[in-house]
Amino acid sequence: MKKRSLQYGMVLLLVLCAAAPGVMVNRYSFNTGDTSAVDSISAMNGTLMAGAMITGNALQLGGTNPDAYVNLSPRTLDYGPDGYVSLTIEAWFTVNADQAWQRLFDFGDTAADGGGGNCLFYTPTSGSNDQRFVVATNGIPSYSTGEEMVTSTEIATGSPVHVACVFNAATHTMSIYQNGNYMNSNPNITMSLSGVARVYAYIGNAVYTPDPEFSGSISEFRIHDKALSSTEIAASYAAGPDASVITASNPIPKQHAVYVSINPKLQWTGISVGGKGNTYDVYRSKSPTDPNMMLMDAGITDTFYNLSGLANEEVYYWRVDSHIGTDPNVYTGPTWDFTTTPLMPVFSQPPSDTGIVVGQQATLTVVALNPYTADSTGLDYQWYKGLPGDTSTPVGTNDATLTLANLQVGDAGDYYCHVVVTENPTAFANSTSAHVYAITESLINRYSFTDAENTPGHIHDSVGSAHGTMGTQGLAVPGISVTGDALVLSAADPNAFVNLPGGLISGLWDCTLMFWLQIPTHTYDWRYMASFGTTLDDGMGYAYMALMTSSGGQDSRAVITDAQWGGEEIAMLAGGIPANVMTQCAMVFDHTNGEIRIYVDGQPAGDVAALTHQLSVVSPDYSYVGKSVFDPDPLLIGTIDEFRVYDFAMDENWIIEAYNRGPDDANLDPCVARPAADFVKDCVVDLKDFAAFVAQWLDCGLLSCQ
C-alpha cells in the first residue's frame, strides 16, 4: 500500500443505500508504477486513455493531456445477478481547473450525435456553480428526458475534497455529505440503478461528449455495494485513502471468469491487517441472492480452497469472509462469480502412435462422443500437426480420420484432433497427441571400428552423425582400443566402454540392433553388448532397453522396460550366444508385430517375446556399448567388429542377407519373396536346393518323410 498523508481537506464519498450487508467491490489506488487502473479487489482493471498518467500515487488528468481519462469495464455496475440495487462510490481527489460539467465519473450510454443518457454521474463543478450527483434513466439526452439529482456547494479548486452523496433506494432519497458532514438531500427519487446503461464506464470522462474531461488528480476510487451510514462515512474519511483492506480481494478465477474448470482452485489475496491470526470462511452458491450460501470450509489460514465436482455450463457464486485475529466481528467479503466450462466432447478412442514405411499411407483416427447426443453425430473435426494447443499447422479435412498419403520423413511428428460440437462452438476438446514414425527401412548408424576412421578416444558413425567416445571423457583409456579394425574391450578400466549420444533409439518405432562380436567363455554375470536408458541415484537402471551377452540366468537376453527390472519384457537365448568365435547377433524390437526376436548367424535363436512397450519408453539419457545402465554390472570383455542400428524390424530374409555379406558389406538386398523350394535360403532355386532336398529325402527313407 502506498504511503500518503491522511490530512485531506475533503473526500468524495458517493453512497447508494442497500439493505444487505455491504462490502467494497472495486478499489483503484493508482499506485506509482501502475500502467493501468488496477482494481486490487475484483481485478476489474481500467485502461489509461489519451495520455492519462499515474504519478505521485495519483491518477493525473487534464493539464497537458486535457482529453485523458480511464476506461472501465462496461460491466463495472454488474455486481450480482441484476447489477447494483444500491452502491457506494468513494474517491479522494483534487480539482485543478474550474470546468463546468467536468465528470469525476460517468456510467451510461452515448448516442451517435454525442448525446448522453441512461446514466449515473457526478460532477464537482456543474454549469450552475454547484456539485451534482445525478441519475437519469429516461433516455438520451438526459438533460431533456429528465434527471433526478442532489446538489450542494461547488467544489473549490486546489484542495483535496470529500463529498458524500447518499442515494437510499429504500427511502428514495439522495443526500450529499462533505468532509464527513451532512450537506443536502432529495427525498423524491423515483429512478433506479437498473435503468443505467451498461455501455460505457468512465473515470474522468462524460457519456455526453461535449462535456469536458476531469482536470485534476484522483488518489483513490472505490465502489461498495451498500449505502454507508453517516458513521461509516465519517470513519472512511478519517481513515483516508490508505486504509487497510479488511475483506478478501483479487479473486482467482477473476470476477465473471468463463471456461473455469469444474474442479477449480479458488484463490484470493488475504486481508492486510491482523497478521498471522487471520482466518477465512469460504462460501459458494448457485444463486447470488441466496442468504444461506453453502459454507465450504471455516477458519482456514490458507488463501486458497480447492472445489470439486461442479457442473458444466453453470454460474457459481462464492465469497470469502475474514476474521481478524481475536476480533469477534466477521468481515463479509464481496460475492464473486464464474462460469464453468461447457460440456465437452469425450474421446472414447484417442489417436494412437503408428509407424509407417516412407511412401506408404498413414492414418490416425479418433472416436469422439457429442455430450448432447451421446453419439458421434453433430461434431466437426480439425487435425493439427503438433502437441495439443498448437494450431500453427492445420492438416487434413473435417473428418475423424486423418490420412497422410505417401508418407515422407518430414511428415513424422505429433498430431492431435480438435473436436467441436457443431451447434455449440464453445463446447470443444483436444485429443491427446499421437506420434507418426516415418520408417525409412534403412541403416541409420554404423560403427565399423576401423583404424582409419577412429581417432584415439573417439568412435565414428559412418552413416549417421551419432559419433561416440571411449568412456565419458573421450580420451584413450586402458582396457579399450580400436585395433585391427575392431573394438577391443578388456574391462581393465571403469571407462572401458563406448559412450554414444543419448536417445539413440528412443525416437524409433521399430529397430534392429546387429553386432558382429566375439566374447570369451560365459561367466553369466550380467554383461552387456549395449544398453539404453537412465540410471537412478541408487545406481539401478530405469526405463531401459538392453542386449546382454550373458545374464545371471545363464542366457543371452534382449529386454525393454518402462520402469525397473521387475517390469521387463524379455527374449532369451538359453546358454547364450556362442563364445570364443566371431558371431553375428541381431536383436529385433518389432513393435508393429508385437515381438522381440533374437538371431544368431542369420538364424532365429531363443524364444520370441511379446512386445507391448514402444521404444519411446526408453529414457534418452544414456546409450552405451559394452556397459549396463545398472552401475553394479560388470563391463563387457570381448571384441566387436561391427555394430549397426536399423530403423525397422528386420525379418529373417534381411538377417540372412546381412549374415551372408558379413560385417564389411552393409549393402543389403534381401530376398523378400522367397521361392517355396529355396531350401538353402539364398533366394534362388537351383542344384544346391535339390541337393538339400535329396539329402533330407534319403534321411527319411523311401516310404515316409515326416
XYZ file of C-alpha atoms in Angstrom:
706
model
C 0.000 0.000 0.000
C 1.266 3.461 -0.880
C 2.028 5.918 1.922
C 0.321 9.284 1.766
C -0.669 11.947 4.244
C -4.099 11.440 5.728
C -4.628 15.201 6.091
C -7.138 15.679 3.288
C -9.430 18.673 3.360
C -12.236 16.778 1.646
C -13.031 13.249 0.410
C -15.673 12.328 -2.178
C -17.945 9.546 -0.999
C -20.859 8.617 -3.212
C -23.213 6.269 -1.417
C -26.305 4.420 -2.532
C -28.105 2.525 0.154
C -28.592 -1.274 0.256
C -30.369 -3.420 2.770
C -27.969 -6.363 2.660
C -24.556 -6.270 4.387
C -22.202 -4.408 2.061
C -18.578 -4.672 1.069
C -16.051 -2.852 -1.022
C -16.253 -4.368 -4.505
C -13.745 -2.292 -6.506
C -10.693 -0.384 -5.322
C -8.422 1.717 -7.545
C -5.455 3.099 -5.582
C -3.397 4.460 -8.529
C 0.000 3.463 -7.151
C 3.041 4.946 -8.836
C 4.385 2.488 -11.385
C 0.988 1.084 -12.355
C 0.416 1.097 -16.116
C -3.332 0.622 -15.756
C -6.029 1.460 -13.231
C -5.562 -1.620 -11.062
C -8.591 -2.936 -9.183
C -6.997 -4.615 -6.164
C -10.223 -6.317 -5.058
C -12.091 -7.659 -8.093
C -9.448 -7.283 -10.818
C -11.808 -5.145 -12.938
C -8.820 -3.150 -14.162
C -9.277 0.033 -16.200
C -7.310 1.328 -19.194
C -5.442 4.641 -19.151
C -6.625 6.620 -22.175
C -5.410 9.681 -24.137
C -2.338 10.386 -22.031
C -3.728 9.603 -18.583
C -0.824 9.007 -16.197
C -0.256 7.655 -12.695
C 2.398 9.656 -10.855
C 2.795 10.710 -7.258
C 0.470 7.851 -6.253
C -2.439 9.507 -8.054
C -4.212 9.462 -11.401
C -3.320 12.674 -13.249
C -5.919 14.006 -15.698
C -6.169 17.280 -17.628
C -3.377 19.840 -17.911
C -1.147 18.925 -20.856
C -3.460 15.986 -21.610
C -6.946 17.594 -21.462
C -8.660 14.565 -23.044
C -7.217 11.987 -20.634
C -9.493 9.588 -18.745
C -9.811 5.972 -17.553
C -11.946 3.471 -19.443
C -13.547 0.939 -17.077
C -15.345 -2.248 -17.992
C -18.991 -1.672 -19.014
C -19.760 -4.443 -16.522
C -18.472 -2.435 -13.575
C -22.048 -1.905 -12.355
C -22.991 -5.561 -12.934
C -22.368 -6.651 -9.350
C -24.738 -9.504 -8.511
C -27.264 -11.073 -10.909
C -29.070 -7.859 -11.842
C -26.441 -5.239 -11.091
C -26.450 -2.903 -8.139
C -29.692 -2.049 -6.423
C -27.631 0.318 -4.304
C -23.939 1.106 -4.214
C -21.250 3.319 -2.744
C -18.644 5.095 -4.849
C -15.796 6.569 -2.854
C -12.981 8.767 -4.161
C -10.197 11.028 -2.917
C -9.429 13.758 -5.473
C -8.400 17.365 -6.136
C -9.926 19.675 -8.783
C -7.269 21.654 -10.677
C -9.448 23.686 -13.074
C -12.998 25.020 -12.709
C -14.605 23.468 -15.816
C -18.377 23.391 -15.989
C -19.818 19.846 -16.223
C -16.487 18.046 -15.935
C -17.052 14.474 -14.719
C -15.355 12.632 -11.931
C -17.128 9.509 -13.197
C -19.923 8.638 -15.574
C -21.710 5.342 -16.321
C -24.193 5.195 -19.207
C -24.631 5.374 -22.977
C -23.758 7.756 -25.820
C -25.875 8.340 -28.919
C -24.446 8.768 -32.418
C -24.814 12.549 -32.139
C -22.842 12.615 -28.876
C -25.795 12.939 -26.560
C -25.550 11.059 -23.268
C -28.160 9.424 -21.091
C -29.388 6.432 -19.117
C -26.557 7.358 -16.847
C -25.212 7.815 -13.346
C -22.624 10.574 -12.928
C -21.005 13.029 -10.579
C -19.647 16.476 -11.429
C -17.851 18.631 -8.859
C -18.487 21.792 -10.929
C -21.760 22.000 -12.840
C -22.859 24.837 -15.094
C -24.962 26.165 -12.197
C -21.989 26.575 -9.851
C -22.779 23.513 -7.740
C -21.717 19.889 -7.389
C -24.157 17.219 -8.518
C -24.809 13.558 -8.162
C -27.249 12.614 -10.942
C -29.252 9.601 -12.047
C -31.110 9.727 -15.382
C -32.802 6.665 -16.893
C -35.463 8.069 -19.256
C -33.401 8.044 -22.456
C -30.963 10.214 -24.384
C -30.171 13.074 -23.980
C -30.706 13.052 -20.243
C -30.856 16.834 -19.905
C -34.125 16.832 -21.877
C -35.587 13.442 -20.915
C -35.307 14.146 -17.213
C -32.718 13.880 -14.446
C -33.010 13.344 -10.700
C -30.241 14.666 -8.503
C -28.932 16.077 -5.290
C -26.767 19.211 -5.275
C -24.520 21.110 -2.919
C -21.949 23.874 -2.941
C -19.478 23.694 -5.833
C -16.085 22.125 -5.029
C -13.270 24.638 -4.878
C -10.091 24.105 -6.878
C -6.660 23.285 -5.478
C -7.576 21.267 -2.382
C -8.381 17.576 -1.724
C -12.126 17.080 -1.483
C -14.643 14.951 0.430
C -18.285 14.905 -0.651
C -20.750 12.192 0.348
C -23.830 11.673 -1.822
C -26.239 9.126 -0.421
C -28.927 7.518 -2.543
C -31.179 5.427 -0.341
C -33.159 3.069 -2.602
C -35.490 2.104 0.249
C -36.407 5.693 1.147
C -35.945 7.075 -2.404
C -33.569 9.687 -1.003
C -30.335 11.125 -2.391
C -28.150 13.072 0.068
C -24.761 14.797 -0.036
C -22.146 14.880 2.728
C -18.929 16.903 2.687
C -15.886 16.274 4.877
C -17.971 13.665 6.662
C -20.785 16.139 7.375
C -24.334 16.056 6.015
C -24.915 18.766 3.326
C -28.220 18.209 1.500
C -30.747 15.573 0.349
C -33.549 14.886 -2.141
C -36.235 12.509 -0.734
C -38.215 12.217 -4.001
C -36.106 9.926 -6.185
C -38.156 7.653 -8.473
C -35.454 6.234 -10.756
C -33.397 3.124 -10.016
C -29.923 1.922 -10.923
C -31.312 -0.882 -13.080
C -32.018 1.733 -15.765
C -28.383 2.799 -16.014
C -26.939 1.536 -19.333
C -24.014 -0.925 -19.238
C -22.335 0.511 -22.333
C -19.642 2.907 -21.113
C -17.995 3.351 -17.716
C -15.512 6.174 -17.190
C -13.391 7.818 -14.556
C -12.815 11.426 -15.638
C -14.930 11.336 -18.788
C -18.589 12.015 -19.731
C -21.020 9.950 -21.797
C -22.287 13.349 -23.068
C -19.349 14.027 -25.400
C -19.490 17.867 -25.421
C -18.812 17.953 -21.678
C -15.132 18.210 -20.663
C -12.948 15.540 -19.102
C -11.939 15.935 -15.475
C -8.995 18.237 -14.714
C -7.225 17.219 -11.543
C -5.818 14.269 -9.642
C -7.523 11.234 -8.118
C -5.680 9.294 -5.465
C -8.297 6.661 -4.625
C -11.564 5.443 -6.185
C -13.763 2.768 -4.599
C -17.155 1.172 -5.203
C -19.148 -0.528 -2.425
C -22.384 -2.481 -2.652
C -24.278 -0.667 0.137
C -25.150 2.760 1.435
C -22.606 3.517 4.080
C -24.129 5.033 7.163
C -23.165 8.517 8.355
C -20.908 6.835 10.916
C -19.246 4.729 8.223
C -18.817 7.801 6.019
C -17.116 9.699 8.804
C -14.905 6.682 9.619
C -13.871 6.222 5.986
C -12.986 9.906 5.669
C -10.975 9.770 8.878
C -9.119 6.617 7.817
C -8.189 8.136 4.476
C -7.335 6.555 1.155
C -4.634 4.266 2.561
C -6.897 2.347 4.935
C -6.143 -1.371 5.014
C -8.398 -3.810 3.207
C -10.359 -5.896 5.697
C -12.019 -8.154 3.136
C -10.515 -10.707 0.759
C -9.628 -9.382 -2.694
C -8.109 -10.296 -6.090
C -10.158 -13.440 -6.732
C -8.940 -16.270 -8.922
C -10.907 -17.164 -11.001
C -11.341 -13.475 -11.751
C -14.733 -11.875 -11.393
C -17.082 -13.064 -14.195
C -14.468 -15.557 -15.449
C -15.663 -18.109 -18.002
C -14.425 -21.557 -19.058
C -13.455 -22.349 -15.483
C -12.664 -25.942 -14.570
C -15.329 -27.967 -12.796
C -12.636 -28.651 -10.185
C -11.308 -25.132 -9.663
C -8.768 -23.845 -7.183
C -10.234 -20.720 -5.573
C -7.605 -18.173 -4.577
C -7.659 -14.687 -3.099
C -5.461 -12.033 -1.538
C -5.728 -12.096 2.227
C -6.639 -9.125 4.380
C -3.848 -6.663 5.097
C -4.462 -6.217 8.819
C -4.277 -8.525 11.808
C -1.320 -10.710 10.859
C -0.864 -14.468 11.252
C -4.017 -14.974 13.304
C -6.319 -14.117 10.402
C -8.654 -16.834 9.128
C -11.210 -17.192 6.334
C -14.564 -18.832 5.723
C -15.352 -19.929 2.165
C -18.920 -19.998 0.838
C -20.425 -20.913 -2.506
C -23.867 -20.941 -4.086
C -25.592 -21.116 -7.449
C -27.644 -18.027 -6.559
C -26.137 -14.651 -5.615
C -29.236 -13.766 -3.595
C -29.130 -16.950 -1.516
C -28.971 -15.695 2.101
C -27.636 -19.078 3.167
C -24.680 -19.681 0.884
C -23.143 -23.090 1.487
C -20.208 -22.960 3.900
C -17.422 -24.989 2.285
C -14.792 -24.535 4.986
C -14.310 -22.315 8.031
C -11.334 -20.969 9.921
C -8.765 -21.754 7.234
C -5.449 -19.935 7.265
C -4.597 -20.542 3.610
C -5.683 -18.095 0.919
C -6.939 -20.835 -1.392
C -9.564 -23.550 -1.415
C -9.994 -26.475 -3.823
C -13.522 -27.035 -5.106
C -14.519 -30.193 -6.945
C -17.456 -31.835 -8.608
C -19.111 -28.728 -10.064
C -21.470 -28.985 -13.020
C -20.598 -27.855 -16.524
C -22.049 -24.696 -18.035
C -23.185 -23.317 -14.684
C -22.661 -19.958 -12.976
C -21.300 -20.281 -9.441
C -21.077 -17.564 -6.800
C -18.536 -17.578 -3.987
C -17.477 -15.424 -1.090
C -14.662 -15.308 1.422
C -15.376 -13.845 4.876
C -12.485 -12.681 7.025
C -11.710 -12.906 10.746
C -9.043 -10.568 12.108
C -7.165 -12.239 14.944
C -9.361 -12.395 18.025
C -11.757 -9.736 16.729
C -15.241 -11.301 17.126
C -16.580 -9.480 14.068
C -16.967 -11.236 10.724
C -15.906 -9.112 7.737
C -18.122 -10.218 4.881
C -16.332 -10.368 1.546
C -17.697 -9.472 -1.878
C -19.611 -12.071 -3.843
C -17.728 -13.169 -6.955
C -18.922 -15.360 -9.787
C -17.538 -17.568 -12.526
C -18.950 -19.840 -15.220
C -17.708 -23.393 -15.606
C -16.676 -24.911 -18.903
C -19.404 -26.200 -21.192
C -19.887 -29.898 -21.693
C -17.011 -31.155 -23.796
C -16.766 -33.871 -26.414
C -15.321 -37.036 -24.892
C -12.790 -39.189 -26.712
C -13.631 -42.869 -26.367
C -10.764 -43.620 -28.742
C -7.868 -41.168 -28.943
C -5.379 -41.403 -31.816
C -2.621 -43.994 -31.428
C 1.065 -43.825 -32.307
C 1.927 -45.549 -35.555
C 4.990 -46.422 -37.578
C 4.654 -46.400 -41.379
C 7.202 -47.075 -44.089
C 8.050 -43.976 -46.128
C 5.933 -43.846 -49.295
C 3.017 -45.710 -47.743
C -0.178 -44.277 -46.248
C -0.503 -43.380 -42.572
C -3.880 -42.926 -40.869
C -4.867 -41.631 -37.456
C -8.426 -41.979 -36.156
C -10.388 -40.674 -33.200
C -13.786 -41.644 -31.883
C -15.440 -38.747 -30.046
C -18.854 -38.545 -28.408
C -21.086 -35.490 -28.575
C -22.117 -34.756 -24.951
C -25.527 -33.525 -26.112
C -26.423 -36.514 -28.303
C -24.372 -39.273 -26.613
C -23.082 -40.397 -30.013
C -20.654 -39.176 -32.682
C -23.135 -37.048 -34.619
C -23.016 -33.263 -34.743
C -19.252 -32.918 -34.441
C -16.658 -31.061 -36.509
C -13.018 -32.131 -36.691
C -9.765 -30.292 -37.289
C -6.419 -32.072 -37.175
C -3.176 -30.288 -36.341
C 0.438 -31.293 -36.526
C 1.962 -30.542 -33.139
C 1.113 -31.007 -29.499
C -2.404 -30.184 -28.211
C -2.973 -26.444 -28.289
C -0.559 -25.760 -31.155
C -2.741 -24.567 -34.028
C 0.042 -23.344 -36.302
C -0.120 -26.325 -38.705
C -3.641 -27.487 -39.588
C -3.792 -30.684 -41.659
C -6.409 -32.978 -43.126
C -10.128 -32.450 -43.623
C -13.196 -32.253 -41.401
C -13.103 -35.941 -40.617
C -12.481 -38.247 -37.676
C -9.676 -39.893 -39.674
C -6.509 -38.134 -40.767
C -4.902 -39.634 -43.865
C -1.274 -38.929 -44.721
C -0.839 -40.378 -48.201
C 2.667 -41.115 -49.485
C 4.238 -40.536 -46.080
C 7.545 -38.666 -46.144
C 10.220 -38.228 -43.497
C 9.080 -34.632 -42.975
C 5.593 -35.874 -42.079
C 6.888 -37.601 -38.961
C 5.832 -35.949 -35.718
C 2.974 -35.431 -33.282
C -0.649 -34.957 -34.374
C -3.885 -34.274 -32.476
C -7.535 -33.666 -33.287
C -9.610 -30.644 -32.212
C -13.292 -31.608 -31.997
C -16.129 -29.047 -31.774
C -19.848 -29.518 -31.210
C -21.342 -28.080 -34.395
C -24.312 -26.439 -32.678
C -22.265 -25.076 -29.763
C -18.784 -23.870 -30.782
C -17.904 -23.194 -27.150
C -18.060 -26.943 -26.496
C -14.804 -28.334 -27.795
C -11.945 -30.596 -26.774
C -8.482 -31.606 -27.940
C -7.457 -35.218 -28.170
C -4.163 -36.415 -26.824
C -1.400 -36.426 -29.400
C -0.185 -39.406 -31.398
C 3.241 -39.716 -32.972
C 3.703 -40.808 -36.561
C 7.036 -42.509 -37.134
C 8.404 -42.497 -40.694
C 10.266 -45.749 -41.241
C 12.927 -45.440 -43.931
C 13.874 -49.173 -43.816
C 17.498 -48.187 -43.740
C 20.719 -48.377 -41.809
C 20.863 -45.216 -39.669
C 24.003 -45.793 -37.562
C 27.104 -47.858 -38.373
C 30.167 -48.342 -36.196
C 32.834 -50.347 -38.030
C 35.677 -49.561 -35.603
C 38.218 -49.255 -38.386
C 41.681 -47.981 -37.578
C 41.405 -45.276 -40.256
C 38.042 -43.874 -39.103
C 38.572 -43.669 -35.361
C 40.968 -41.261 -33.692
C 42.146 -42.007 -30.130
C 39.266 -41.695 -27.698
C 36.598 -41.279 -30.387
C 34.213 -43.685 -32.160
C 32.997 -42.832 -35.659
C 29.450 -43.292 -37.054
C 29.989 -43.737 -40.805
C 26.264 -43.475 -41.727
C 24.709 -41.043 -39.271
C 26.163 -38.387 -37.018
C 25.876 -40.195 -33.679
C 29.601 -40.318 -33.036
C 30.722 -41.692 -29.683
C 33.604 -41.575 -27.261
C 35.626 -44.058 -25.296
C 34.248 -43.761 -21.785
C 32.840 -40.490 -20.549
C 35.907 -38.324 -21.237
C 36.551 -39.017 -24.909
C 40.163 -39.929 -24.122
C 42.190 -43.050 -24.778
C 41.913 -45.219 -21.671
C 43.275 -48.617 -20.628
C 41.066 -51.551 -21.421
C 39.544 -50.221 -24.652
C 41.097 -49.730 -28.077
C 40.438 -49.852 -31.806
C 42.891 -52.413 -33.047
C 42.905 -54.438 -36.260
C 39.690 -52.763 -37.426
C 37.800 -53.908 -34.314
C 36.863 -52.595 -30.881
C 38.720 -54.499 -28.176
C 37.292 -54.391 -24.643
C 39.062 -55.836 -21.600
C 37.246 -54.129 -18.688
C 40.611 -53.063 -17.317
C 39.323 -49.550 -16.580
C 35.932 -48.167 -15.476
C 35.891 -46.158 -18.727
C 36.443 -49.189 -20.947
C 33.154 -48.813 -22.852
C 31.704 -46.746 -25.694
C 29.540 -43.763 -24.819
C 27.131 -42.919 -27.667
C 24.719 -39.959 -27.838
C 21.660 -40.303 -25.602
C 18.335 -41.118 -27.228
C 19.939 -43.196 -29.988
C 16.889 -45.458 -30.298
C 14.209 -43.553 -28.322
C 12.807 -41.842 -31.443
C 12.250 -45.073 -33.404
C 9.124 -47.169 -33.901
C 10.883 -50.463 -34.662
C 14.584 -51.231 -34.708
C 17.157 -53.905 -35.361
C 20.453 -53.877 -33.458
C 23.136 -56.005 -35.098
C 26.575 -56.970 -33.793
C 29.486 -58.987 -35.002
C 31.382 -59.815 -31.858
C 33.449 -62.425 -30.098
C 33.260 -62.991 -26.358
C 35.240 -65.311 -24.059
C 33.675 -68.192 -22.184
C 30.423 -67.114 -20.495
C 30.630 -66.019 -16.870
C 26.885 -65.309 -16.645
C 27.345 -62.178 -14.590
C 25.242 -59.603 -16.455
C 27.473 -58.340 -19.261
C 26.029 -56.165 -21.990
C 26.575 -55.666 -25.685
C 24.582 -52.424 -25.424
C 22.159 -50.638 -23.118
C 19.979 -47.544 -23.496
C 18.123 -45.743 -20.706
C 18.914 -43.998 -17.445
C 20.492 -44.731 -14.076
C 18.802 -43.770 -10.813
C 20.609 -42.245 -7.868
C 20.938 -45.676 -6.264
C 22.752 -46.987 -9.366
C 19.811 -49.021 -10.649
C 18.717 -48.890 -14.284
C 15.371 -47.399 -15.215
C 13.319 -47.096 -18.440
C 15.855 -49.024 -20.491
C 16.459 -51.382 -23.386
C 19.418 -53.751 -23.193
C 21.194 -56.516 -25.120
C 23.050 -58.941 -22.860
C 25.707 -61.407 -23.902
C 25.318 -63.273 -20.608
C 22.800 -62.756 -17.818
C 22.687 -64.192 -14.347
C 20.142 -66.646 -15.701
C 22.736 -68.363 -17.955
C 21.355 -66.943 -21.184
C 21.629 -64.028 -23.567
C 18.773 -61.521 -23.462
C 17.050 -58.693 -25.249
C 14.952 -56.677 -22.774
C 12.895 -53.488 -22.599
C 11.001 -51.833 -19.732
C 9.407 -48.514 -18.888
C 10.376 -48.899 -15.240
C 12.840 -51.119 -13.366
C 13.908 -54.687 -13.902
C 10.713 -56.165 -12.476
C 8.742 -54.877 -15.461
C 10.957 -56.179 -18.260
C 9.718 -57.768 -21.472
C 12.406 -60.356 -22.272
C 13.505 -62.557 -25.186
C 16.045 -65.175 -24.011
C 18.568 -67.454 -25.701
C 19.317 -70.312 -23.322
C 23.046 -70.852 -22.808
C 23.817 -67.554 -24.511
C 25.409 -66.694 -27.834
C 28.419 -68.788 -28.928
C 31.668 -67.955 -27.153
C 35.233 -67.789 -28.468
C 34.120 -67.327 -32.069
C 33.136 -64.258 -34.123
C 29.320 -64.295 -34.157
C 26.603 -62.266 -35.812
C 23.959 -61.399 -33.208
C 20.842 -59.429 -34.150
C 18.121 -58.409 -31.750
C 14.887 -57.140 -33.281
C 12.343 -54.968 -31.486
C 9.273 -55.289 -33.706
C 6.534 -53.097 -32.249
C 4.465 -53.418 -35.422
C 4.036 -57.154 -34.797
C 4.494 -57.059 -31.016
C 7.658 -59.209 -30.896
C 11.223 -59.240 -29.599
C 13.362 -61.663 -31.644
C 16.958 -62.867 -31.408
C 19.007 -64.137 -34.368
C 22.456 -65.766 -34.294
C 24.447 -66.168 -37.507
C 21.394 -65.481 -39.637
C 19.076 -67.949 -37.888
C 16.299 -67.455 -35.307
C 17.588 -68.291 -31.842
C 15.902 -68.474 -28.450
C 12.316 -67.633 -27.750
C 10.168 -64.849 -29.183
C 8.889 -62.480 -26.513
C 5.725 -60.396 -26.620
C 6.475 -56.679 -27.014
C 3.950 -54.111 -25.798
C 6.285 -51.238 -24.962
C 7.175 -48.638 -27.559
C 10.790 -47.621 -27.863
C 9.716 -44.163 -26.730
C 9.514 -45.510 -23.157
C 13.307 -45.814 -23.160
C 14.919 -42.856 -21.411
C 17.089 -40.754 -23.748
C 19.743 -40.176 -21.072
C 22.374 -42.773 -21.959
C 23.440 -45.019 -24.853
C 26.270 -47.450 -24.132
C 28.179 -50.189 -25.955
C 29.850 -52.646 -23.601
C 28.213 -51.220 -20.472
C 24.984 -51.544 -18.477
C 22.787 -48.749 -17.171
C 22.990 -50.681 -13.889
C 26.179 -49.370 -12.261
C 26.998 -52.615 -10.358
C 27.034 -54.731 -13.542
C 30.499 -55.509 -14.979
C 31.788 -54.193 -18.305
C 31.879 -56.352 -21.417
C 35.011 -58.284 -22.277
C 35.421 -59.162 -25.941
C 35.944 -57.894 -29.482
C 33.307 -56.069 -31.539
C 33.900 -55.970 -35.286
C 30.696 -54.135 -36.255
C 27.648 -52.541 -34.633
C 24.660 -51.343 -36.667
C 21.305 -49.708 -35.930
C 18.457 -50.081 -38.445
C 15.200 -48.115 -38.143
C 12.968 -51.085 -38.912
C 12.313 -54.619 -37.722
C 14.257 -56.973 -39.966
C 12.709 -60.287 -40.849
C 14.675 -63.475 -41.471
C 15.399 -62.576 -45.107
C 17.174 -59.376 -44.110
C 19.059 -61.072 -41.275
C 20.326 -63.854 -43.550
C 21.344 -61.339 -46.200
C 23.331 -59.358 -43.642
C 24.988 -62.519 -42.304
C 25.936 -63.730 -45.779
C 27.513 -60.379 -46.670
C 29.376 -60.141 -43.373
C 30.410 -57.168 -41.255
C 32.287 -55.337 -44.023
C 29.403 -55.091 -46.522
C 26.253 -53.225 -45.488
C 24.699 -53.055 -48.984
C 21.833 -55.436 -48.318
C 19.425 -56.731 -50.968
C 17.273 -59.275 -49.153
C 15.007 -61.821 -50.680
C 11.553 -60.514 -49.854
C 9.593 -63.151 -51.856
C 11.398 -66.388 -51.146
C 10.519 -69.324 -53.501
C 8.899 -72.273 -51.775
C 11.755 -74.674 -52.777
C 14.551 -72.349 -51.597
C 15.810 -74.844 -49.004
C 19.255 -73.223 -48.564
C 17.644 -69.756 -48.267
C 19.687 -67.915 -50.879
C 16.554 -66.642 -52.674
C 17.041 -68.819 -55.764
C 16.061 -72.416 -56.615
C 19.000 -74.334 -58.094
C 21.008 -77.582 -57.709
C 22.024 -76.602 -54.185
C 18.370 -76.689 -53.171
C 17.888 -80.043 -54.996
C 20.888 -81.488 -53.145
C 19.438 -80.337 -49.829
C 16.093 -81.908 -50.740
C 17.678 -85.216 -51.742
C 19.687 -85.351 -48.535
C 16.515 -84.871 -46.482
C 14.646 -87.458 -48.557
C 17.413 -90.039 -48.092
C 17.498 -89.383 -44.368
C 13.776 -90.013 -44.066
C 13.759 -93.263 -46.077
C 11.862 -94.259 -49.204
C 8.493 -94.936 -47.643
C 7.999 -91.980 -45.353
C 9.350 -88.482 -44.865
C 7.720 -86.719 -41.912
